[in-house]
Coordinates of C-alpha atoms and ligand atoms in Angstrom, one line a residue:
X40 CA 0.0 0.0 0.0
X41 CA 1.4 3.5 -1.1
X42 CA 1.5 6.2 2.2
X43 CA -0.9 8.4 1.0
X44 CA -3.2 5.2 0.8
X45 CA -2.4 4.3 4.7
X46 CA -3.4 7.7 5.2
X47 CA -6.5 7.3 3.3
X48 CA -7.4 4.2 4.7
X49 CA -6.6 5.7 8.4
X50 CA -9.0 8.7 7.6
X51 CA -11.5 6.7 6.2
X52 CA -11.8 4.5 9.0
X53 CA -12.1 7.4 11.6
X54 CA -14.8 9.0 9.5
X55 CA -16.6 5.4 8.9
X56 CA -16.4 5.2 12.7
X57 CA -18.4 8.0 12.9
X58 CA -15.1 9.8 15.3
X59 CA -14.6 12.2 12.6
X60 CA -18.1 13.6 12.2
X61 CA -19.8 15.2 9.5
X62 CA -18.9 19.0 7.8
X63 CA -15.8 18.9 11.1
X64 CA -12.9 20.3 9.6
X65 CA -10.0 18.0 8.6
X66 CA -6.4 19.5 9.8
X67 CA -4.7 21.4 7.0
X68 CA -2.2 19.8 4.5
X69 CA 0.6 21.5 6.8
X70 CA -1.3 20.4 9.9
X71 CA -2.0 16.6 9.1
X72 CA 2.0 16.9 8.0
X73 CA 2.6 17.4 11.2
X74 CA 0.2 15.4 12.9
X75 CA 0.9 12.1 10.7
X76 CA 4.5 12.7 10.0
X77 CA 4.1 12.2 6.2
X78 CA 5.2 14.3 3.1
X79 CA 3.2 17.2 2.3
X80 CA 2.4 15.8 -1.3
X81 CA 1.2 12.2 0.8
X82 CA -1.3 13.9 2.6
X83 CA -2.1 15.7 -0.5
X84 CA -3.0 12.3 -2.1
X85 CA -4.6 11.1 0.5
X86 CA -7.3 13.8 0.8
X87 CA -7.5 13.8 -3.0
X88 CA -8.5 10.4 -2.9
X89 CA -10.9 10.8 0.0
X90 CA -12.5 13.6 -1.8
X91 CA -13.0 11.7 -5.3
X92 CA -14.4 9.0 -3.5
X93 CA -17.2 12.2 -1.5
X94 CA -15.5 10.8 2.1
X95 CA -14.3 14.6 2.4
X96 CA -15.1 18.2 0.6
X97 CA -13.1 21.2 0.3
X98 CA -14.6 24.8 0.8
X99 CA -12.8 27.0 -1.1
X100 CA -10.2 29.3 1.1
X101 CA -11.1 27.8 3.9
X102 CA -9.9 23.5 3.8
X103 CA -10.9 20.5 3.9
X104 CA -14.5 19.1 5.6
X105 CA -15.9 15.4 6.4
X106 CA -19.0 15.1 4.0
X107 CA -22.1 13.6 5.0
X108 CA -22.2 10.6 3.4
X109 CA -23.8 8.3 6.3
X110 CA -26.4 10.9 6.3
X111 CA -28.9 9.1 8.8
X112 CA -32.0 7.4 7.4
X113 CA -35.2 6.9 9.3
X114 CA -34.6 3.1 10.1
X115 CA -37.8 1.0 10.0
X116 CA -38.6 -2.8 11.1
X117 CA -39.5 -4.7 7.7
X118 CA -43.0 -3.9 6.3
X119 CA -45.5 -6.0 4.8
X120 CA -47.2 -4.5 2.4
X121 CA -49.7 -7.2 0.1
X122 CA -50.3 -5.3 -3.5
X123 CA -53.7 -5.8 -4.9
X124 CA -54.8 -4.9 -8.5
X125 CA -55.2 -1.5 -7.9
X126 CA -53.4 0.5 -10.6
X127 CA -52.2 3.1 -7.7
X128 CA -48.3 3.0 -8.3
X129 CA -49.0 2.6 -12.0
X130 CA -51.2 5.8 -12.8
X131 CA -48.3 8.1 -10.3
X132 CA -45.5 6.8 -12.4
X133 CA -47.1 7.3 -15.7
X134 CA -48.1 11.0 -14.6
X135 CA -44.1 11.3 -13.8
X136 CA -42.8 9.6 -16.6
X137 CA -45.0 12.2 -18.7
X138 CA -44.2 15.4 -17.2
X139 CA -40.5 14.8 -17.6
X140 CA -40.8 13.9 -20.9
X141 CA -42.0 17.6 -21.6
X142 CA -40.3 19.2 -24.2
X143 CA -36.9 21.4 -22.4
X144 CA -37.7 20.0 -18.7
X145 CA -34.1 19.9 -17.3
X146 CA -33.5 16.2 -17.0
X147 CA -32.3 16.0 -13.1
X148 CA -35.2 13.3 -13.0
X149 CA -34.6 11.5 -15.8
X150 CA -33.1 7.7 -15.0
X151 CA -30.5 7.6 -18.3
X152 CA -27.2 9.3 -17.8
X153 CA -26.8 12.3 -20.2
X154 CA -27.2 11.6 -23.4
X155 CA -23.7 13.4 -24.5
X156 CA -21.8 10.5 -22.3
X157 CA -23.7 7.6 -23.6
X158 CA -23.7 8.5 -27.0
X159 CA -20.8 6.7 -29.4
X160 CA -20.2 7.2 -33.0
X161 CA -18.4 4.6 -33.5
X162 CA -21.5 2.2 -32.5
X163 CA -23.2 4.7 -34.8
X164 CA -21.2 3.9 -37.8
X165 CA -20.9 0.1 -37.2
X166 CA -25.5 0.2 -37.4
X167 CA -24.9 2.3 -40.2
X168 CA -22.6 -0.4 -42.2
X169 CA -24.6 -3.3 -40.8
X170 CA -27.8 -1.8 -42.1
X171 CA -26.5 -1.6 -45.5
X172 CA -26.3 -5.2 -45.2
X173 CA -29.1 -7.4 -46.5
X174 CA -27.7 -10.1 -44.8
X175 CA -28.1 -8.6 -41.1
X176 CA -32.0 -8.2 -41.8
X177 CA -32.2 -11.8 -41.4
X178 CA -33.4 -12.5 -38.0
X179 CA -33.3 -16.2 -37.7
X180 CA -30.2 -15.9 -36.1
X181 CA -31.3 -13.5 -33.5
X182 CA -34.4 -15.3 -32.1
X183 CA -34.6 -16.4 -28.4
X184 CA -31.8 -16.9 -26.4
X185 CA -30.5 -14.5 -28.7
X186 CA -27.6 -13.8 -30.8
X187 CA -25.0 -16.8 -29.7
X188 CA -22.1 -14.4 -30.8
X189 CA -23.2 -11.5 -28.5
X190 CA -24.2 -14.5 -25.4
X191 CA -20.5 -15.6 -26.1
X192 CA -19.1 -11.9 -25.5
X193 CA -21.4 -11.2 -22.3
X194 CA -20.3 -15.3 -21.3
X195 CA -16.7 -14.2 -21.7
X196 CA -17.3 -10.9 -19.2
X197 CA -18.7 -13.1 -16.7
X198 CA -16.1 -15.5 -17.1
X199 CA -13.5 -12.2 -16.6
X200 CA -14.9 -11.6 -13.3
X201 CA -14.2 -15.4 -12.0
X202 CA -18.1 -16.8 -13.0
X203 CA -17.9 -19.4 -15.2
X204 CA -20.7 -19.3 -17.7
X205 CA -21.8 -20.8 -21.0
X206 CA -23.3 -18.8 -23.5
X207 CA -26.4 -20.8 -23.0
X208 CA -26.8 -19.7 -19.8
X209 CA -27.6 -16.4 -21.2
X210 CA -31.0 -14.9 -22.4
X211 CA -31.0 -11.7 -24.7
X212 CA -33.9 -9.5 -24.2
X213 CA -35.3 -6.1 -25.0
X214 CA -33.6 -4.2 -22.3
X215 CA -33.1 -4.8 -18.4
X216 CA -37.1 -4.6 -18.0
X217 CA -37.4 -7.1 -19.7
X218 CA -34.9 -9.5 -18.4
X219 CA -36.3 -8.9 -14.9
X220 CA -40.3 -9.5 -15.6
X221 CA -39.3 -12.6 -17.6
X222 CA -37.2 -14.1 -14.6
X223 CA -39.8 -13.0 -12.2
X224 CA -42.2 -14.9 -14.3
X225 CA -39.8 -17.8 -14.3
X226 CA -39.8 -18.3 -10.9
X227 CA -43.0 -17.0 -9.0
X228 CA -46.8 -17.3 -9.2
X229 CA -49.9 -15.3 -7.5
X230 CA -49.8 -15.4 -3.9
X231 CA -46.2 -15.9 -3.6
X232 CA -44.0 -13.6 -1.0
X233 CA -40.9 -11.4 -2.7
X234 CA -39.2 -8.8 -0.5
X235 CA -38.1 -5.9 -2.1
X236 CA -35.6 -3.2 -1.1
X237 CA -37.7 -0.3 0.6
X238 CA -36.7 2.1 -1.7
X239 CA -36.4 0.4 -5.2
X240 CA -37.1 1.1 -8.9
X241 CA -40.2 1.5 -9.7
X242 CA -40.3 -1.2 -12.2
X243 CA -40.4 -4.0 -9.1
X244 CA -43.3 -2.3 -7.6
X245 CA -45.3 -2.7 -10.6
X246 CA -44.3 -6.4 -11.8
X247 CA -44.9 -7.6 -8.4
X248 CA -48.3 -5.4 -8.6
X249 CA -49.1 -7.0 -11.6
X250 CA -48.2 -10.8 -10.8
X251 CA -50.0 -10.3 -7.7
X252 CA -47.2 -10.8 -5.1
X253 CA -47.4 -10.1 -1.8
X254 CA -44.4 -7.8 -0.7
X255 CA -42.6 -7.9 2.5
X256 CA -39.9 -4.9 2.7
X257 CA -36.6 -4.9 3.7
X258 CA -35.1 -1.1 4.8
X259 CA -32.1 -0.3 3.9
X260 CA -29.3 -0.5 6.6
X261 CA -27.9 3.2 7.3
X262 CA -24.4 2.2 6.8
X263 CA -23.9 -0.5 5.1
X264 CA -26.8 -0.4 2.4
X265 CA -28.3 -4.0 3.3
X266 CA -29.1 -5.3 6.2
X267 CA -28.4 -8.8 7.0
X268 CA -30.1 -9.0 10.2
X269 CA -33.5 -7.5 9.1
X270 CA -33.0 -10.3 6.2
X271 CA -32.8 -13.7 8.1
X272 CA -35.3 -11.6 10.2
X273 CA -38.3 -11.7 7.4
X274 CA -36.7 -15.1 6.2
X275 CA -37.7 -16.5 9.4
X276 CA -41.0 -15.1 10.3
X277 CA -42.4 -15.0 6.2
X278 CA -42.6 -18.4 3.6
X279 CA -40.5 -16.1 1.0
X280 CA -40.1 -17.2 -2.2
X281 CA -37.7 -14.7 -3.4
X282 CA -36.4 -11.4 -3.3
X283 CA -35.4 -8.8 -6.1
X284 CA -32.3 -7.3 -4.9
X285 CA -30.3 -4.0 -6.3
X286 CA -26.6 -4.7 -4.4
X287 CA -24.3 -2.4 -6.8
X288 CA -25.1 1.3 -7.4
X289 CA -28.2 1.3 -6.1
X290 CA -31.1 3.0 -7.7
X291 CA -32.2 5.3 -6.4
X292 CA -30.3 5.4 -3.5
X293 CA -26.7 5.1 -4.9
X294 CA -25.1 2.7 -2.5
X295 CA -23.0 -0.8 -3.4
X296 CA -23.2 -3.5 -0.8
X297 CA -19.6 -5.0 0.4
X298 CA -18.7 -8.5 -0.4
X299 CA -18.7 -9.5 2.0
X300 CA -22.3 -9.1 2.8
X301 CA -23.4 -10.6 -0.6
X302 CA -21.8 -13.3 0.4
X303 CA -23.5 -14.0 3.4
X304 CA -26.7 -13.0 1.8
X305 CA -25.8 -16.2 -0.9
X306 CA -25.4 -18.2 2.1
X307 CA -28.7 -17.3 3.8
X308 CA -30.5 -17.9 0.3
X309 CA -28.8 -21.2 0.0
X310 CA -30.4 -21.9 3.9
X311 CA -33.9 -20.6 3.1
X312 CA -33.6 -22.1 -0.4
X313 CA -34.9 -18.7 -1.5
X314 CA -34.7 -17.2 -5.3
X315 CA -33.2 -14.1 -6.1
X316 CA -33.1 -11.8 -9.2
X317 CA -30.7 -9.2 -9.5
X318 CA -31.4 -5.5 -11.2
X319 CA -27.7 -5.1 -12.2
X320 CA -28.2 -2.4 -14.4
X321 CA -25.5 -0.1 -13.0
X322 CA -23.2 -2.6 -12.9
X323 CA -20.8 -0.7 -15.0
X324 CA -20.6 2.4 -13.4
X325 CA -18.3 1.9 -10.7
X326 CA -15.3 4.9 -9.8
X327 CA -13.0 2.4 -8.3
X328 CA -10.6 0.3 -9.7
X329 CA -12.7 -2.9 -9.3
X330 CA -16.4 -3.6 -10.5
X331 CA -17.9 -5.2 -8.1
X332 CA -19.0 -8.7 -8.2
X333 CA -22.9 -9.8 -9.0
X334 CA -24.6 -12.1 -6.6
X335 CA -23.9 -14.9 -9.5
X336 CA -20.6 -15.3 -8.0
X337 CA -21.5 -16.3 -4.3
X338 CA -24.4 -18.4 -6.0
X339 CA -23.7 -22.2 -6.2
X340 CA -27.6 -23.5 -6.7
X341 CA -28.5 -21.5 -9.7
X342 CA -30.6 -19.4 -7.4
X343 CA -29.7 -15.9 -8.4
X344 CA -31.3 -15.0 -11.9
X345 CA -29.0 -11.6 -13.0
X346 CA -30.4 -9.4 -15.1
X347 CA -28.4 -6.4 -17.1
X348 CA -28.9 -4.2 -20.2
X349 CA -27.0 -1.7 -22.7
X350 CA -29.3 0.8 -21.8
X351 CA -27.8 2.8 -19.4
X352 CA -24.1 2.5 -20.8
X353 CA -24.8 3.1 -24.4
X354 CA -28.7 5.1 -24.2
X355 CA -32.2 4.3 -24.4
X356 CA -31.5 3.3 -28.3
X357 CA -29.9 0.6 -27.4
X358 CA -32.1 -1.2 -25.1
X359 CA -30.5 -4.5 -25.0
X360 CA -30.2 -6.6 -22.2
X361 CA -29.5 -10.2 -20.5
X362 CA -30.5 -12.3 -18.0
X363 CA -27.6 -14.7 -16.7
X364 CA -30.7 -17.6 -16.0
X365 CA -28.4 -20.7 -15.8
X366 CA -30.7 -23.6 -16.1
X367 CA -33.8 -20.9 -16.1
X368 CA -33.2 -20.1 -19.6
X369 CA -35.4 -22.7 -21.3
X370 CA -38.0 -21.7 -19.5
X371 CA -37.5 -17.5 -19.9
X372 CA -37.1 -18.7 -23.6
X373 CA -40.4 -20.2 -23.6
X374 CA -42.1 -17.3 -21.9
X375 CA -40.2 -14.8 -24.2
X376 CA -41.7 -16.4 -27.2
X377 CA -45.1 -16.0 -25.8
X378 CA -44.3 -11.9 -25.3
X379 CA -41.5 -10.1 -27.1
X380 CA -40.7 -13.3 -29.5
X381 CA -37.0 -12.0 -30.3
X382 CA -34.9 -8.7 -29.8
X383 CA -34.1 -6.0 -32.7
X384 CA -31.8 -8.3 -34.7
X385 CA -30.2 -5.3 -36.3
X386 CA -28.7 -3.9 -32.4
X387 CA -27.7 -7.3 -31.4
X388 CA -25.5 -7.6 -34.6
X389 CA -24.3 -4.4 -34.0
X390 CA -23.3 -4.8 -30.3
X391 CA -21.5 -7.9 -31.2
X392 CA -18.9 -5.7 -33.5
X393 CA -18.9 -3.2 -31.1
X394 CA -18.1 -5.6 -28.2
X395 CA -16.0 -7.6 -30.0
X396 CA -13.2 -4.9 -30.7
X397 CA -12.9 -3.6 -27.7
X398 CA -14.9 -0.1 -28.3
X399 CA -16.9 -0.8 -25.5
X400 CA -14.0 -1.1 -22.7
X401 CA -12.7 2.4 -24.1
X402 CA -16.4 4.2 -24.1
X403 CA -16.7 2.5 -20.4
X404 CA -13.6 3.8 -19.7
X405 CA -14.8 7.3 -20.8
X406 CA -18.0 7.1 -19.3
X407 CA -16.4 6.2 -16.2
X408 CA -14.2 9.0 -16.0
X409 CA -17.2 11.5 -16.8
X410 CA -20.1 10.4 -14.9
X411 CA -17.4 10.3 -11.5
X412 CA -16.6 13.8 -12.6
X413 CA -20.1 15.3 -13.1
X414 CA -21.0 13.8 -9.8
X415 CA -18.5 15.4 -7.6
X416 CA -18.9 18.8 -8.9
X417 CA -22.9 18.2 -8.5
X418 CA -22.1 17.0 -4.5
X419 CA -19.8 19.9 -4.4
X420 CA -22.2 22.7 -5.3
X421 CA -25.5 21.3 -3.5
X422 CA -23.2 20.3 -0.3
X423 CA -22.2 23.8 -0.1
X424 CA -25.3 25.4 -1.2
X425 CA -28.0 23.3 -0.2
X426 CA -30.2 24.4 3.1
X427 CA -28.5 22.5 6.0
X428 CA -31.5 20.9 7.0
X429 CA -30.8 18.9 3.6
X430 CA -28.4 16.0 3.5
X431 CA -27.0 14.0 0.6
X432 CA -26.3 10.9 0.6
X433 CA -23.1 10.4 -2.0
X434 CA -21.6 7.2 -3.1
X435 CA -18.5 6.9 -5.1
X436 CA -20.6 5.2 -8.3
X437 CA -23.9 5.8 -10.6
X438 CA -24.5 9.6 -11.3
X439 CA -27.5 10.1 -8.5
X440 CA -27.8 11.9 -5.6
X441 CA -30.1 11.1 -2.9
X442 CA -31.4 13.9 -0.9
X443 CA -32.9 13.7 2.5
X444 CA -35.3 16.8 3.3
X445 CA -36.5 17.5 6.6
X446 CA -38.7 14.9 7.8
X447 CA -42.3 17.8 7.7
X448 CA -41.4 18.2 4.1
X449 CA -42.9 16.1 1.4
X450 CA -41.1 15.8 -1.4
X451 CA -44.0 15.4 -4.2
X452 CA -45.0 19.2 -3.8
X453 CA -41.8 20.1 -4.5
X454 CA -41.5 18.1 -7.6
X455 CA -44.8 19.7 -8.7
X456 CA -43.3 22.9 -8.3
X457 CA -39.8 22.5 -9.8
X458 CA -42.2 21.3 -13.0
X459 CA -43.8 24.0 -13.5
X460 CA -40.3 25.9 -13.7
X461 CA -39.9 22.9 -16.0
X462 CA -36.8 21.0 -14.0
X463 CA -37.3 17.7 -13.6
X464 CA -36.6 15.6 -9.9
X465 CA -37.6 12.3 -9.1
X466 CA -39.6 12.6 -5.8
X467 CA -39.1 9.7 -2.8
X468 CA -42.3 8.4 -3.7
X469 CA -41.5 6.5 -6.8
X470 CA -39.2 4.3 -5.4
X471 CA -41.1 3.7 -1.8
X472 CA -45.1 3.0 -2.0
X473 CA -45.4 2.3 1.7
X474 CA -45.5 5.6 3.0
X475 CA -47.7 8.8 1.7
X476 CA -45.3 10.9 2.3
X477 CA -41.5 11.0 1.5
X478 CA -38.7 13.6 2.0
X479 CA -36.0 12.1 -0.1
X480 CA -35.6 12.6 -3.8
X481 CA -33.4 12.0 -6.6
X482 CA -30.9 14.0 -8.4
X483 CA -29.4 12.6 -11.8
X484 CA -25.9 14.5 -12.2
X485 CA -24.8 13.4 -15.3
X486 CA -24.3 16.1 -17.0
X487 CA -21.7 18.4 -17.5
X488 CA -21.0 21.0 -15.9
X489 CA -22.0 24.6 -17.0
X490 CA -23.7 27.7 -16.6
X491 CA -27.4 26.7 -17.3
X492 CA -27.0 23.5 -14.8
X493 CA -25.9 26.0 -12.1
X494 CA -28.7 28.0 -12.9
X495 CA -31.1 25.3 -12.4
X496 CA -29.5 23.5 -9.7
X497 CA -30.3 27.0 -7.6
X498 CA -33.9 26.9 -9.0
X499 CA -33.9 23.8 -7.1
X500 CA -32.1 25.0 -4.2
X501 CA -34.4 28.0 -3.6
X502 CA -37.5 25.8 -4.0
X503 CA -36.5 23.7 -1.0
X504 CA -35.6 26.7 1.2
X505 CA -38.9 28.2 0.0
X506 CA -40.4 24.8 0.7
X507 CA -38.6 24.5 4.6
X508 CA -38.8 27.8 5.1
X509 CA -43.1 27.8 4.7
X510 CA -43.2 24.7 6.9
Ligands
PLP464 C1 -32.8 0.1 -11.5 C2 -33.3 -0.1 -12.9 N1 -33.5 -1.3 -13.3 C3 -34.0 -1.5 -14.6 C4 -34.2 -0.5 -15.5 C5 -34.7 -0.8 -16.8 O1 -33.6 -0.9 -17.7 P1 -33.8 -1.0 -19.3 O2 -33.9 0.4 -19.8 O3 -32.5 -1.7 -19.8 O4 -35.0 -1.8 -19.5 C6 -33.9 0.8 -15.1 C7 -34.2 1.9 -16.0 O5 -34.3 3.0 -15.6 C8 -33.5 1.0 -13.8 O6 -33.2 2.3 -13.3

């Protein structure tokens, strides 16, 4: 380990610890020399790294402060909540989906990262010379699972990350969505019990709404992001037939769980004999040096169904995606033939040329670099401008912000008004149906930095003082 990481690592643990405490001033660079009896340029390092990875922030002229990234959540025991067929969660996220669509909302709501970063013309110009080809409108070869050259490349990145896989054990389908209703269908029926993450993606709300599930929630745990306890908790006390699980870069809340904890969470579905299926979709966008592992690895039964798309690291356009369904995938085949029958042949054949010559390490790469950049300079300017009744929870991955309002303060009026200025947020209560009210929404920070975004970032900033300061 290189000094200025020991440093890190030493500063990291007091702030984890909770001794260094939230916006307290770190020593100065000439202070923590003294203090930790390292070169000026290793403690220079050291709180560069902690403040690429949102542990610390600097004020400008003034030093270095602990950020709040263990901002406090409101901890609750795990709900049951049993969905019926009402079309409640449906007709709110329809409304939402709409209003953001509006033509020049500011896209802080929108779920895809900005279109600027996702876009490639290289994967343009491959479509266009595959189009030209008459041969590549001949789908045969595309039909369920899917392309076998593009299962071979996703096999092989699975395979790079220590999971051995076969190319049959993969399923192409239209997009993440997709790959997650079809292994949901796979593996439960009416009646059954799934637990899902209190604050999740939408999308689980509404296919567990519409394959009747009952739902058990599971909160998240305030430091860690999952918590094991309140797990083997519902495991015990509900017949659980599986769960649907974001672990890395959680939407909306941002967090990725250690691995240690999905392993034990592998061992405890191996116990309970209880499914999973994992909403990977953010997979990619890690800051660190590693990407973190999907549940697949722990999983020795073939009871974790991962599901994954193009769609967030390449756009909307290119709404590809897999599910990793090991002995599943005859039956997801099956079901897909009864519902999307095959995926756009001309995309698959295009991502196979695209993946196959390494473009799409280097546009990770890229996208990578940007997104981690984009998000800091979002944290910086809301941490220092926000009310201070506001806390934001930052993660080093993902481009979203999570932002805890004061507990009085709902966070759909606020939405409603920050439309009408036409900026787009993504109030709390997308993600979590259990309560009427929430205070938390989401930010997406994608985009680059520049005069307009500041401009609208203090639209939203003055909204929320307006909104805390009526209360
Ligand atoms: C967490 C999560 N899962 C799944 C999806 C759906 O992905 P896709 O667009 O590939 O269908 C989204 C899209 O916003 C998402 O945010």
């Amino acid at each position: 380990m290189y000094k200025s990481e020991q440093l890190a690592h030493q500063l990291r643990q007091l702030i984890e610890s909770g001794t260094l405490k939230a916006h307290e001033k770190l020593p100065s660079l000439r202070e923590q020399v003294q203090l930790s009896g390292f070169s000026l340029i290793t403690v220079m390092n050291a709180y560069q790294e902690l403040e690429s990875r949102g542990l610390i922030y600097a004020k400008e002229k003034s030093g270095y402060y602990i950020a709040n990234t263990y901002a406090e959540h409101d901890y609750n025991a795990p709900l049951i909540v049993s969905l019926n067929s009402n079309i409640e969660i449906n007709s709110l996220i329809f409304k939402y989906l709409k209003s953001i669509q509006g033509e020049h909302i500011v896209p802080f709501g929108s779920a895809f990262p900005s279109r600027d970063l996702v876009y490639s013309k290289k994967l343009t110009q491959i479509m266009g010379q595959i189009a030209r080809n008459k041969k590549s409108y001949d789908a045969i070869d595309n039909l369920p699972p899917g392309n076998f050259a593009l299962r071979k490349l996703i096999a092989q990145r699975y395979c790079m990350q220590g999971i051995p896989t076969d190319p049959d054990d993969i399923v192409i389908t239209s997009g993440a969505m997709d790959a997650l209703n079809l292994a949901l269908q796979a593996i439960a029926k009416p009646g059954d019990y799934i637990i899902l993450q209190q604050n999740i993606f939408y999308g689980a709300w509404q296919a567990a709404e519409r394959l009747g599930l009952k739902v058990v929630t599971i909160p998240e745990h305030p430091k860690h992001g999952f918590d094991l306890d309140a797990f083997e908790h519902i495991l015990k006390t509900y017949p659980v037939k599986l769960c649907w699980f974001m672990l890395n870069s959680h939407n909306p809340v941002g967090f990725t769980v250690s691995e240690d904890i999905k392993f034990q969470i592998s061992k405890l579905l191996h116990q309970y004999q209880v499914y999973m299926i994992e909403d990977d979709v953010y997979e990619e966008m890690y800051f660190g040096h590693k990407k973190p592992l999907p549940m697949t690895y722990y999983d020795q039964n073939n009871l974790v169904l991962h599901c994954s798309s193009f769609s967030k690291t390449l756009g909307a356009t290119f709404r590809v995606g897999w599910v990793h369904a090991g002995k599943y995938s005859q039956h997801i085949q099956h079901l897909q033939l009864m519902s999307t029958i095959s995926v756009n042949s001309l995309l698959q054949t295009a991502l196979v040329e695209f993946l196959s010559n390494f473009h799409y390490e280097k546009h990770l790469r890229n996208l990578r670099k940007n997104l981690q950049h984009n998000k800091l300079l979002f944290y910086r300017y809301l941490e220092l401008n926000l009310p201070p009744e506001c806390k934001i929870e930052y993660h080093p991955s993902g481009y979203f912000l999570w932002l805890k309002l004061p507990k009085n303060i709902d966070s759909m009026p606020i939405y409603e008004s920050l439309i009408q200025q036409k900026i787009g947020i993504a109030p709390g209560q997308l993600f979590n149906i259990t309560a009427q009210k929430q205070h938390y929404l989401r930010i997406n920070c994608s985009f680059e930095w520049s005069d307009s975004v500041q401009h609208s970032l203090d639209q939203v900033i003055v909204t929320l003082q307006k909104f805390i300061r009526d209360e």
